[in-house]
Short mmCIF file of C-alpha atoms and ligand atoms in Angstrom, two decimals:
data_model
loop_
_atom_site.label_atom_id
_atom_site.label_comp_id
_atom_site.label_asym_id
_atom_site.label_seq_id
_atom_site.Cartn_x
_atom_site.Cartn_y
_atom_site.Cartn_z
CA MET P 1 30.69 -28.97 12.90
CA ASN P 2 31.83 -28.69 9.29
CA GLU P 3 35.37 -28.00 8.12
CA VAL P 4 34.88 -24.94 5.93
CA PRO P 5 36.79 -24.01 2.80
CA LYS P 6 37.53 -20.34 2.21
CA LEU P 7 34.17 -18.60 1.89
CA ASP P 8 33.15 -14.98 1.74
CA LEU P 9 32.48 -13.62 5.23
CA TYR P 10 29.88 -10.89 5.82
CA ASP P 11 28.95 -9.12 9.02
CA VAL P 12 25.32 -9.92 8.29
CA LEU P 13 23.41 -12.12 5.86
CA VAL P 14 19.81 -11.03 5.39
CA VAL P 15 17.62 -13.79 3.97
CA GLY P 16 14.58 -12.38 2.17
CA GLY P 17 14.26 -9.11 0.27
CA GLY P 18 10.66 -8.15 1.12
CA PRO P 19 9.87 -5.05 3.22
CA ALA P 20 11.47 -6.57 6.37
CA GLY P 21 14.69 -7.82 4.78
CA ALA P 22 15.22 -4.86 2.47
CA THR P 23 14.73 -2.45 5.39
CA ALA P 24 17.13 -4.43 7.61
CA ALA P 25 19.77 -4.55 4.85
CA HIS P 26 19.40 -0.81 4.24
CA GLU P 27 19.86 0.03 7.93
CA LEU P 28 22.92 -2.23 8.28
CA ALA P 29 24.58 -0.97 5.10
CA LYS P 30 23.98 2.64 6.19
CA ALA P 31 25.76 1.78 9.45
CA GLY P 32 28.79 0.68 7.42
CA ARG P 33 28.42 -3.08 7.89
CA SER P 34 29.13 -5.62 5.16
CA VAL P 35 25.71 -7.05 4.24
CA MET P 36 24.57 -9.68 1.81
CA LEU P 37 20.89 -9.50 0.87
CA LEU P 38 19.76 -12.90 -0.40
CA ASP P 39 16.37 -13.02 -2.09
CA ARG P 40 14.96 -15.76 -4.25
CA ALA P 41 13.08 -13.20 -6.36
CA GLY P 42 10.87 -14.07 -9.30
CA ARG P 43 7.46 -13.79 -7.62
CA THR P 44 5.47 -10.71 -6.72
CA LYS P 45 4.23 -11.02 -3.15
CA PRO P 46 0.44 -11.50 -3.09
CA CYS P 47 -0.75 -8.47 -1.13
CA GLY P 48 -3.56 -5.92 -0.83
CA GLY P 49 -0.82 -3.29 -0.68
CA ALA P 50 -2.45 -0.84 1.77
CA VAL P 51 0.05 1.20 3.79
CA PRO P 52 -0.47 3.91 6.44
CA PRO P 53 1.08 7.40 6.19
CA GLN P 54 3.23 6.57 9.23
CA LEU P 55 5.16 4.17 6.98
CA LEU P 56 6.04 6.98 4.55
CA ARG P 57 7.22 9.15 7.42
CA ASP P 58 9.16 6.52 9.37
CA PHE P 59 10.93 4.98 6.39
CA ASP P 60 11.34 7.94 4.10
CA VAL P 61 9.24 6.40 1.34
CA PRO P 62 8.19 8.87 -1.40
CA ASP P 63 4.53 9.54 -2.27
CA SER P 64 5.38 8.70 -5.85
CA LEU P 65 5.37 4.96 -4.96
CA MET P 66 1.67 5.18 -4.08
CA VAL P 67 -0.43 4.01 -7.03
CA ALA P 68 -3.64 5.16 -5.34
CA GLN P 69 -4.54 7.44 -2.45
CA ILE P 70 -7.50 6.25 -0.42
CA ASP P 71 -9.73 8.77 1.36
CA THR P 72 -12.53 6.46 2.58
CA ALA P 73 -12.88 2.98 4.04
CA ARG P 74 -16.32 1.45 3.44
CA ILE P 75 -17.31 -1.44 5.68
CA ILE P 76 -20.19 -3.66 4.65
CA SER P 77 -22.24 -5.74 7.08
CA PRO P 78 -23.84 -9.19 6.55
CA THR P 79 -27.14 -7.45 5.67
CA TRP P 80 -25.35 -5.08 3.28
CA ARG P 81 -25.53 -2.06 5.56
CA THR P 82 -22.59 0.16 4.77
CA VAL P 83 -20.61 2.62 6.84
CA ASP P 84 -18.21 5.01 5.14
CA ILE P 85 -15.31 6.00 7.34
CA PRO P 86 -13.44 9.05 6.07
CA VAL P 87 -9.68 8.76 6.45
CA GLY P 88 -9.46 12.34 7.76
CA ASN P 89 -6.16 14.15 7.40
CA GLY P 90 -3.89 12.43 4.91
CA TYR P 91 -4.62 9.24 3.02
CA VAL P 92 -4.06 5.50 3.05
CA GLY P 93 -1.54 4.66 0.33
CA MET P 94 -1.65 1.74 -2.05
CA VAL P 95 1.57 0.15 -3.27
CA ASP P 96 2.19 -2.38 -6.03
CA ARG P 97 4.51 -4.85 -4.37
CA ASP P 98 6.67 -5.62 -7.42
CA VAL P 99 7.63 -1.94 -7.70
CA PHE P 100 7.62 -1.14 -3.97
CA ASP P 101 9.80 -4.10 -2.89
CA GLU P 102 12.25 -3.56 -5.74
CA TRP P 103 12.55 0.10 -4.75
CA LEU P 104 13.40 -0.92 -1.17
CA ARG P 105 15.99 -3.48 -2.35
CA THR P 106 17.58 -0.95 -4.72
CA ARG P 107 17.82 1.56 -1.89
CA ALA P 108 19.55 -1.05 0.28
CA ALA P 109 22.00 -1.81 -2.56
CA GLN P 110 22.69 1.90 -3.08
CA ALA P 111 23.59 2.12 0.60
CA GLY P 112 26.12 -0.71 0.09
CA ALA P 113 24.26 -4.01 0.60
CA GLU P 114 25.29 -6.75 -1.86
CA ARG P 115 22.27 -8.25 -3.60
CA HIS P 116 22.22 -11.92 -4.59
CA VAL P 117 19.40 -13.85 -6.20
CA GLY P 118 19.23 -17.24 -4.52
CA THR P 119 17.23 -19.57 -2.31
CA PHE P 120 18.33 -20.21 1.26
CA THR P 121 18.52 -23.95 1.96
CA ASN P 122 20.59 -24.65 5.05
CA PHE P 123 22.06 -23.13 8.20
CA ALA P 124 25.17 -24.77 9.71
CA ARG P 125 28.31 -23.71 11.56
CA GLY P 126 31.98 -23.89 10.67
CA ALA P 127 34.69 -25.21 12.98
CA ASP P 128 35.08 -21.64 14.29
CA GLY P 129 31.37 -21.52 15.24
CA ILE P 130 30.53 -18.90 12.61
CA PRO P 131 27.33 -19.57 10.62
CA VAL P 132 27.74 -21.13 7.19
CA ILE P 133 24.70 -20.60 5.03
CA SER P 134 23.94 -22.68 1.95
CA TYR P 135 21.77 -21.39 -0.84
CA THR P 136 21.01 -22.34 -4.37
CA ASP P 137 21.97 -19.82 -6.96
CA GLY P 138 18.59 -19.12 -8.48
CA LYS P 139 14.87 -18.94 -7.87
CA SER P 140 14.41 -22.50 -6.62
CA ARG P 141 16.17 -25.20 -4.63
CA ALA P 142 17.24 -26.83 -7.90
CA GLY P 143 20.09 -24.41 -8.72
CA GLU P 144 23.79 -24.76 -8.01
CA VAL P 145 24.58 -24.85 -4.28
CA ARG P 146 26.72 -22.04 -2.89
CA GLN P 147 27.88 -21.18 0.60
CA VAL P 148 28.72 -18.04 2.47
CA ARG P 149 29.69 -17.17 6.05
CA ALA P 150 28.14 -14.43 8.15
CA ARG P 151 28.62 -13.40 11.77
CA MET P 152 24.89 -12.70 12.07
CA VAL P 153 21.83 -13.82 10.10
CA ILE P 154 18.49 -12.04 9.81
CA GLY P 155 15.65 -14.33 8.76
CA ALA P 156 13.21 -12.11 6.83
CA ASP P 157 12.06 -14.85 4.48
CA GLY P 158 8.34 -14.44 5.07
CA ALA P 159 5.58 -16.63 6.52
CA LEU P 160 6.65 -20.28 6.96
CA SER P 161 10.23 -18.96 7.04
CA PRO P 162 12.81 -21.70 6.36
CA VAL P 163 15.34 -19.78 8.50
CA ALA P 164 12.91 -19.76 11.45
CA ARG P 165 12.17 -23.46 11.02
CA GLN P 166 15.85 -24.35 11.11
CA CYS P 167 17.03 -21.94 13.77
CA ILE P 168 14.21 -20.92 16.14
CA PRO P 169 12.53 -23.51 18.37
CA ASN P 170 8.73 -23.96 17.99
CA SER P 171 8.45 -21.59 15.03
CA HIS P 172 6.53 -24.27 13.13
CA LYS P 173 3.63 -23.78 15.59
CA ALA P 174 2.80 -20.34 14.15
CA LYS P 175 -0.87 -19.73 13.25
CA HIS P 176 -1.87 -18.38 9.86
CA VAL P 177 -4.78 -16.91 7.98
CA PHE P 178 -4.93 -18.31 4.45
CA ALA P 179 -5.39 -15.41 2.06
CA TYR P 180 -6.20 -15.33 -1.63
CA HIS P 181 -6.79 -12.50 -4.04
CA GLU P 182 -7.40 -11.79 -7.69
CA VAL P 183 -5.79 -8.82 -9.36
CA VAL P 184 -8.13 -7.35 -11.96
CA LYS P 185 -8.23 -4.40 -14.31
CA SER P 186 -9.96 -1.55 -12.48
CA PRO P 187 -13.39 -0.61 -13.83
CA VAL P 188 -13.56 2.64 -15.75
CA ALA P 189 -16.08 5.45 -15.26
CA GLY P 190 -19.46 4.39 -16.55
CA ASP P 191 -18.99 0.72 -15.66
CA GLU P 192 -21.74 -0.69 -13.52
CA ALA P 193 -19.43 -2.07 -10.84
CA ASN P 194 -19.85 -1.11 -7.20
CA PHE P 195 -16.41 0.42 -6.89
CA GLY P 196 -14.61 3.59 -5.81
CA ALA P 197 -11.13 4.41 -7.11
CA ALA P 198 -10.26 6.16 -3.82
CA ARG P 199 -12.21 3.82 -1.52
CA CYS P 200 -11.23 0.56 0.16
CA ASP P 201 -14.20 -1.78 0.67
CA VAL P 202 -14.11 -4.28 3.53
CA TYR P 203 -16.79 -6.99 3.68
CA TYR P 204 -17.75 -8.58 6.98
CA GLN P 205 -19.93 -11.42 5.72
CA ALA P 206 -19.67 -15.12 6.63
CA PRO P 207 -20.06 -16.47 3.08
CA LEU P 208 -17.08 -14.33 2.04
CA SER P 209 -15.00 -15.07 5.14
CA PRO P 210 -16.15 -16.98 8.23
CA ASP P 211 -13.61 -15.36 10.57
CA PHE P 212 -11.70 -12.55 8.81
CA TYR P 213 -12.87 -10.24 6.03
CA ALA P 214 -12.98 -9.87 2.27
CA TRP P 215 -11.78 -6.78 0.44
CA VAL P 216 -11.76 -4.70 -2.70
CA PHE P 217 -8.66 -2.47 -2.73
CA PRO P 218 -8.12 -0.17 -5.74
CA HIS P 219 -4.59 0.28 -7.09
CA GLY P 220 -5.07 2.76 -9.91
CA ALA P 221 -5.04 0.69 -13.10
CA THR P 222 -5.60 -2.56 -11.18
CA THR P 223 -7.64 -3.69 -8.17
CA SER P 224 -7.06 -6.41 -5.57
CA ILE P 225 -10.15 -8.45 -4.66
CA GLY P 226 -9.49 -10.96 -1.92
CA THR P 227 -10.41 -12.76 1.24
CA GLY P 228 -8.81 -14.68 4.09
CA THR P 229 -9.71 -17.21 6.75
CA LEU P 230 -8.23 -19.38 9.48
CA GLN P 231 -10.44 -22.27 8.35
CA LYS P 232 -8.66 -24.88 6.28
CA GLY P 233 -10.91 -26.12 3.50
CA PHE P 234 -12.94 -22.88 3.19
CA GLY P 235 -13.49 -22.10 -0.51
CA LEU P 236 -11.46 -18.92 -0.91
CA LYS P 237 -11.74 -18.91 -4.69
CA ASP P 238 -15.51 -19.41 -4.58
CA ALA P 239 -15.82 -16.59 -2.05
CA VAL P 240 -13.89 -14.19 -4.29
CA ALA P 241 -15.99 -15.27 -7.29
CA LYS P 242 -19.14 -14.51 -5.25
CA LEU P 243 -17.81 -11.12 -4.19
CA ARG P 244 -16.92 -10.25 -7.78
CA GLN P 245 -20.35 -11.27 -8.94
CA GLU P 246 -22.16 -9.29 -6.26
CA THR P 247 -20.14 -6.14 -6.93
CA GLY P 248 -20.19 -6.36 -10.73
CA LEU P 249 -16.43 -6.90 -10.71
CA ASP P 250 -16.86 -10.22 -12.52
CA GLN P 251 -17.18 -8.14 -15.69
CA VAL P 252 -13.58 -6.85 -15.60
CA GLU P 253 -10.50 -8.67 -16.87
CA THR P 254 -8.57 -10.87 -14.44
CA ILE P 255 -4.81 -10.31 -14.50
CA ARG P 256 -3.59 -12.86 -11.94
CA LYS P 257 -4.83 -15.11 -9.14
CA GLU P 258 -2.63 -15.91 -6.15
CA GLY P 259 -2.60 -16.70 -2.45
CA ALA P 260 -0.29 -16.81 0.55
CA PRO P 261 -0.46 -17.39 4.30
CA ILE P 262 -0.59 -14.41 6.68
CA PRO P 263 0.78 -15.07 10.19
CA ILE P 264 -1.48 -13.80 12.93
CA LYS P 265 0.51 -14.07 16.11
CA PRO P 266 4.03 -12.89 16.91
CA LEU P 267 6.29 -15.86 17.67
CA PRO P 268 7.28 -16.08 21.35
CA GLN P 269 10.98 -16.15 20.40
CA TRP P 270 12.66 -14.30 17.53
CA ASP P 271 16.34 -15.09 18.09
CA ASN P 272 18.50 -18.11 18.83
CA GLY P 273 20.49 -16.36 21.57
CA ARG P 274 23.60 -16.43 19.43
CA ASP P 275 23.54 -15.19 15.85
CA VAL P 276 20.11 -15.41 14.23
CA VAL P 277 17.13 -13.07 14.56
CA LEU P 278 13.82 -12.94 12.68
CA ALA P 279 11.88 -10.01 11.22
CA GLY P 280 8.51 -9.42 9.58
CA ASP P 281 6.21 -12.30 8.63
CA ALA P 282 9.00 -14.71 9.58
CA ALA P 283 8.59 -13.45 13.17
CA GLY P 284 4.78 -13.61 12.87
CA VAL P 285 4.18 -9.87 13.05
CA VAL P 286 1.03 -9.07 11.14
CA ALA P 287 -1.70 -7.15 12.95
CA PRO P 288 -4.65 -9.38 13.90
CA ALA P 289 -8.08 -8.30 12.59
CA SER P 290 -6.62 -6.16 9.79
CA GLY P 291 -3.87 -8.41 8.38
CA GLU P 292 -1.68 -5.34 8.01
CA GLY P 293 1.94 -6.45 7.76
CA ILE P 294 4.05 -4.15 5.58
CA PHE P 295 4.54 -1.39 8.14
CA TYR P 296 5.22 -3.94 10.89
CA ALA P 297 7.66 -5.87 8.68
CA MET P 298 9.66 -2.71 8.04
CA THR P 299 9.61 -1.79 11.73
CA GLY P 300 10.70 -5.32 12.63
CA GLY P 301 13.44 -5.19 9.98
CA ARG P 302 14.76 -1.97 11.46
CA PHE P 303 14.65 -3.32 15.03
CA ALA P 304 16.37 -6.55 13.96
CA ALA P 305 19.13 -4.54 12.24
CA GLU P 306 19.61 -2.38 15.34
CA ALA P 307 19.72 -5.45 17.60
CA VAL P 308 22.29 -7.09 15.32
CA LEU P 309 24.40 -3.92 15.28
CA ALA P 310 24.35 -3.84 19.10
CA ALA P 311 25.33 -7.52 19.27
CA LEU P 312 28.20 -6.99 16.80
CA VAL P 313 29.49 -3.93 18.65
CA THR P 314 29.28 -5.37 22.17
CA GLY P 315 29.90 -9.04 21.34
CA ASN P 316 26.90 -9.78 23.54
CA ALA P 317 24.31 -11.91 21.72
CA LYS P 318 21.69 -11.04 24.35
CA ALA P 319 21.26 -7.78 22.43
CA LEU P 320 19.34 -9.77 19.80
CA ARG P 321 16.43 -10.10 22.22
CA HIS P 322 15.85 -6.36 22.01
CA ALA P 323 14.35 -6.73 18.54
CA ARG P 324 11.28 -8.50 19.94
CA ARG P 325 11.21 -6.55 23.19
CA ARG P 326 11.19 -3.17 21.49
CA PHE P 327 8.61 -4.27 18.95
CA MET P 328 6.22 -5.70 21.50
CA ARG P 329 6.60 -2.72 23.81
CA MET P 330 5.69 -0.40 20.96
CA HIS P 331 3.01 -2.43 19.14
CA GLY P 332 2.01 -5.21 21.54
CA PRO P 333 -0.93 -3.25 23.04
CA VAL P 334 -2.43 -2.53 19.59
CA PHE P 335 -1.96 -6.18 18.60
CA ALA P 336 -3.68 -7.29 21.82
CA VAL P 337 -6.70 -5.03 21.17
CA LEU P 338 -6.94 -6.17 17.55
CA ASP P 339 -6.66 -9.80 18.62
CA ILE P 340 -9.61 -9.39 20.99
CA MET P 341 -11.51 -7.58 18.25
CA GLN P 342 -10.95 -10.40 15.77
CA THR P 343 -11.79 -13.11 18.30
CA PHE P 344 -14.95 -11.42 19.49
CA TRP P 345 -16.44 -9.43 16.62
CA TYR P 346 -15.52 -11.69 13.69
CA ARG P 347 -17.12 -14.76 15.25
CA ASN P 348 -20.53 -14.80 13.51
CA ASP P 349 -22.75 -12.63 11.35
CA ASN P 350 -24.79 -11.42 14.29
CA ARG P 351 -21.67 -9.98 15.90
CA ARG P 352 -20.39 -8.64 12.57
CA GLU P 353 -23.66 -6.78 12.10
CA ARG P 354 -23.23 -5.19 15.53
CA PHE P 355 -19.59 -4.45 14.84
CA VAL P 356 -20.45 -2.54 11.67
CA ALA P 357 -23.16 -0.69 13.62
CA ILE P 358 -20.61 0.35 16.24
CA CYS P 359 -18.38 1.66 13.49
CA ARG P 360 -21.05 4.24 12.61
CA ASP P 361 -19.99 6.02 15.75
CA ARG P 362 -17.71 9.02 15.10
CA ASP P 363 -15.61 8.34 18.20
CA VAL P 364 -14.98 4.76 17.12
CA GLN P 365 -14.11 5.92 13.61
CA GLN P 366 -11.69 8.51 14.86
CA LEU P 367 -9.94 6.18 17.31
CA THR P 368 -9.71 3.39 14.72
CA PHE P 369 -8.23 5.66 12.13
CA ASP P 370 -5.87 7.44 14.50
CA GLY P 371 -4.64 3.98 15.50
CA TYR P 372 -4.20 2.84 11.90
CA MET P 373 -2.68 6.05 10.53
CA ASN P 374 -0.35 6.85 13.42
CA LYS P 375 0.15 3.41 14.98
CA GLN P 376 -0.77 4.40 18.49
CA LEU P 377 -3.63 3.79 20.84
CA VAL P 378 -4.86 7.31 21.40
CA LYS P 379 -4.55 8.20 25.05
CA ALA P 380 -5.44 11.85 24.75
CA LYS P 381 -9.22 11.37 24.53
CA PRO P 382 -10.38 9.71 27.73
CA LEU P 383 -14.00 10.86 27.27
CA ALA P 384 -14.20 9.21 23.87
CA HIS P 385 -12.95 5.96 25.41
CA VAL P 386 -15.63 6.14 28.11
CA ARG P 387 -18.35 6.78 25.51
CA ILE P 388 -17.11 3.87 23.39
CA PHE P 389 -16.98 1.60 26.43
CA PHE P 390 -20.67 2.24 27.21
CA LYS P 391 -21.70 1.95 23.57
CA ASN P 392 -19.83 -1.37 23.32
CA LEU P 393 -21.52 -2.54 26.47
CA ALA P 394 -24.93 -1.62 25.08
CA HIS P 395 -24.24 -3.60 21.92
CA LEU P 396 -22.82 -6.57 23.78
CA THR P 397 -25.77 -6.78 26.12
CA GLY P 398 -28.26 -6.24 23.30
CA LEU P 399 -29.55 -2.96 24.80
CA ALA P 400 -28.71 -1.32 21.52
CA THR P 401 -29.93 -2.84 18.31
CA ALA P 402 -27.86 -3.24 15.19
C1 FAD G 501 -3.29 -11.75 0.12
C2 FAD G 501 -2.57 -10.85 1.09
C3 FAD G 501 -2.98 -9.53 1.24
C4 FAD G 501 -2.28 -8.68 2.12
N1 FAD G 501 -2.64 -7.36 2.20
C5 FAD G 501 -1.92 -6.51 2.95
C6 FAD G 501 -2.20 -5.10 2.95
O1 FAD G 501 -3.09 -4.61 2.25
N2 FAD G 501 -1.43 -4.29 3.73
C7 FAD G 501 -0.42 -4.78 4.51
O2 FAD G 501 0.24 -4.00 5.21
N3 FAD G 501 -0.13 -6.11 4.54
C8 FAD G 501 -0.83 -6.97 3.76
N4 FAD G 501 -0.51 -8.30 3.74
C9 FAD G 501 0.61 -8.77 4.59
C10 FAD G 501 1.96 -8.38 3.96
O3 FAD G 501 1.99 -8.77 2.61
C11 FAD G 501 3.12 -9.06 4.70
O4 FAD G 501 2.94 -8.91 6.09
C12 FAD G 501 4.46 -8.46 4.30
O5 FAD G 501 4.74 -8.72 2.94
C13 FAD G 501 5.60 -9.05 5.15
O6 FAD G 501 6.85 -8.62 4.66
P1 FAD G 501 8.14 -9.54 4.87
O7 FAD G 501 9.27 -8.79 4.29
O8 FAD G 501 8.21 -9.98 6.28
O9 FAD G 501 7.84 -10.88 4.03
P2 FAD G 501 7.57 -11.04 2.47
O10 FAD G 501 7.00 -9.82 1.89
O11 FAD G 501 6.83 -12.31 2.33
O12 FAD G 501 9.03 -11.20 1.88
C14 FAD G 501 9.79 -12.37 2.07
C15 FAD G 501 10.89 -12.41 1.03
O13 FAD G 501 11.68 -13.57 1.31
C16 FAD G 501 11.99 -14.21 0.09
N5 FAD G 501 12.23 -15.63 0.42
C17 FAD G 501 11.36 -16.54 0.89
N6 FAD G 501 11.95 -17.73 1.06
C18 FAD G 501 13.24 -17.54 0.71
C19 FAD G 501 14.37 -18.40 0.68
N7 FAD G 501 14.30 -19.68 1.04
N8 FAD G 501 15.55 -17.88 0.24
C20 FAD G 501 15.66 -16.59 -0.14
N9 FAD G 501 14.61 -15.74 -0.13
C21 FAD G 501 13.42 -16.20 0.30
C22 FAD G 501 10.79 -13.97 -0.81
O14 FAD G 501 11.18 -14.01 -2.18
C23 FAD G 501 10.36 -12.56 -0.39
O15 FAD G 501 10.97 -11.57 -1.20
C24 FAD G 501 -1.19 -9.17 2.89
C25 FAD G 501 -0.80 -10.51 2.73
C26 FAD G 501 -1.47 -11.34 1.85
C27 FAD G 501 -1.01 -12.77 1.69
#
């Protein structure tokens, strides 16, 4: 235990100002708590930036933050068969993460959260047992060291979270997809590129990704072209170069190239039973198969904030467990289905071909999109489920051909 000099004391320190941390800080500040939002800033999060309409509804995010509105998802098989899946009612939104994340942080600050630019380095406790957090005052660990006290800490510092590694047992065992994308200038009308300004293209082809998928996501003036894989050593950059060549997108200007890990399994434990709880990528909550994480990060941020509020009000740290419990109760079934889907259908090109064939089915399209847009497994259509079950069976047993 350290003897602590007089330090500022907050109800809650939120480490990380991405969608999870900014949402948590906003919720806590709205509830009247003193909140410090610590973010190291300086780097735009590498991200495809696709968000479902449910996110806009749940988190009161304005349409004006969407730089593109997507009405079709095109999936492309190993033999270049394509299936266009109309989005139906509404649209899939595209956000630019520099603007989107800053908007969320500003909203949290307007609600009363105190923003600090700094890099979390260490979690310790004072003689009174209250957490003492050290951070460097700047964008790296090289800055001047500062300290602050907080009754509760939310670790929303992304994949490979330093807070999780210091405070939550076994968090270093998390599994990740390695993702890489290139942000390019979008082609203009008349260009030869295979591209749609309101269409997201998803490639299921082993040379582009042996176990995940590659994508072309339009963002208005720019476009994200990327891929991901669980396989260490797979040539992500070569795969993106190949995709750009094959789609004619090698002819457009490259703006930046960047990569980051995507967690693919929720951690078994999100809190330390006392005063720390995780949210977002730090907690491992990105949907398997799709890699969708922004909506789940914001939901996790909200649940972490509500769990912290309950723990502060009651003095019972067991309330922190509710963050994970609530999240898994609500989204665990969808994650389980997507996990099976990734494990089974993304295994080899033969299965990917069949998977794309299955997606031609209207029932499958509708269920998939209902699930994505509204974040629920649709229970209201039992007949569609039965039809899909038999169609799946036919494909699995080879009775149906791709
Ligand atoms: C290439 C790629 C494409 C993706 N595409 C999509 C997509 O299209 N749609 C989708 O929904 N999801 C997508 N994701 C996933 C999505 O980006 C993440 O799930 C989401 O950003 C998680 O939000 P978060 O707030 O938990 O973490 P992050 O967004 O990673 O935010 C963490 C924050 O913590 C800060 N931080 C980190 N370490 C420290 C520290 N030591 N001290 C202080 N601050 C710190 C960082 O500066 C950052 O602001 C993609 C991910 C990748 C890598």
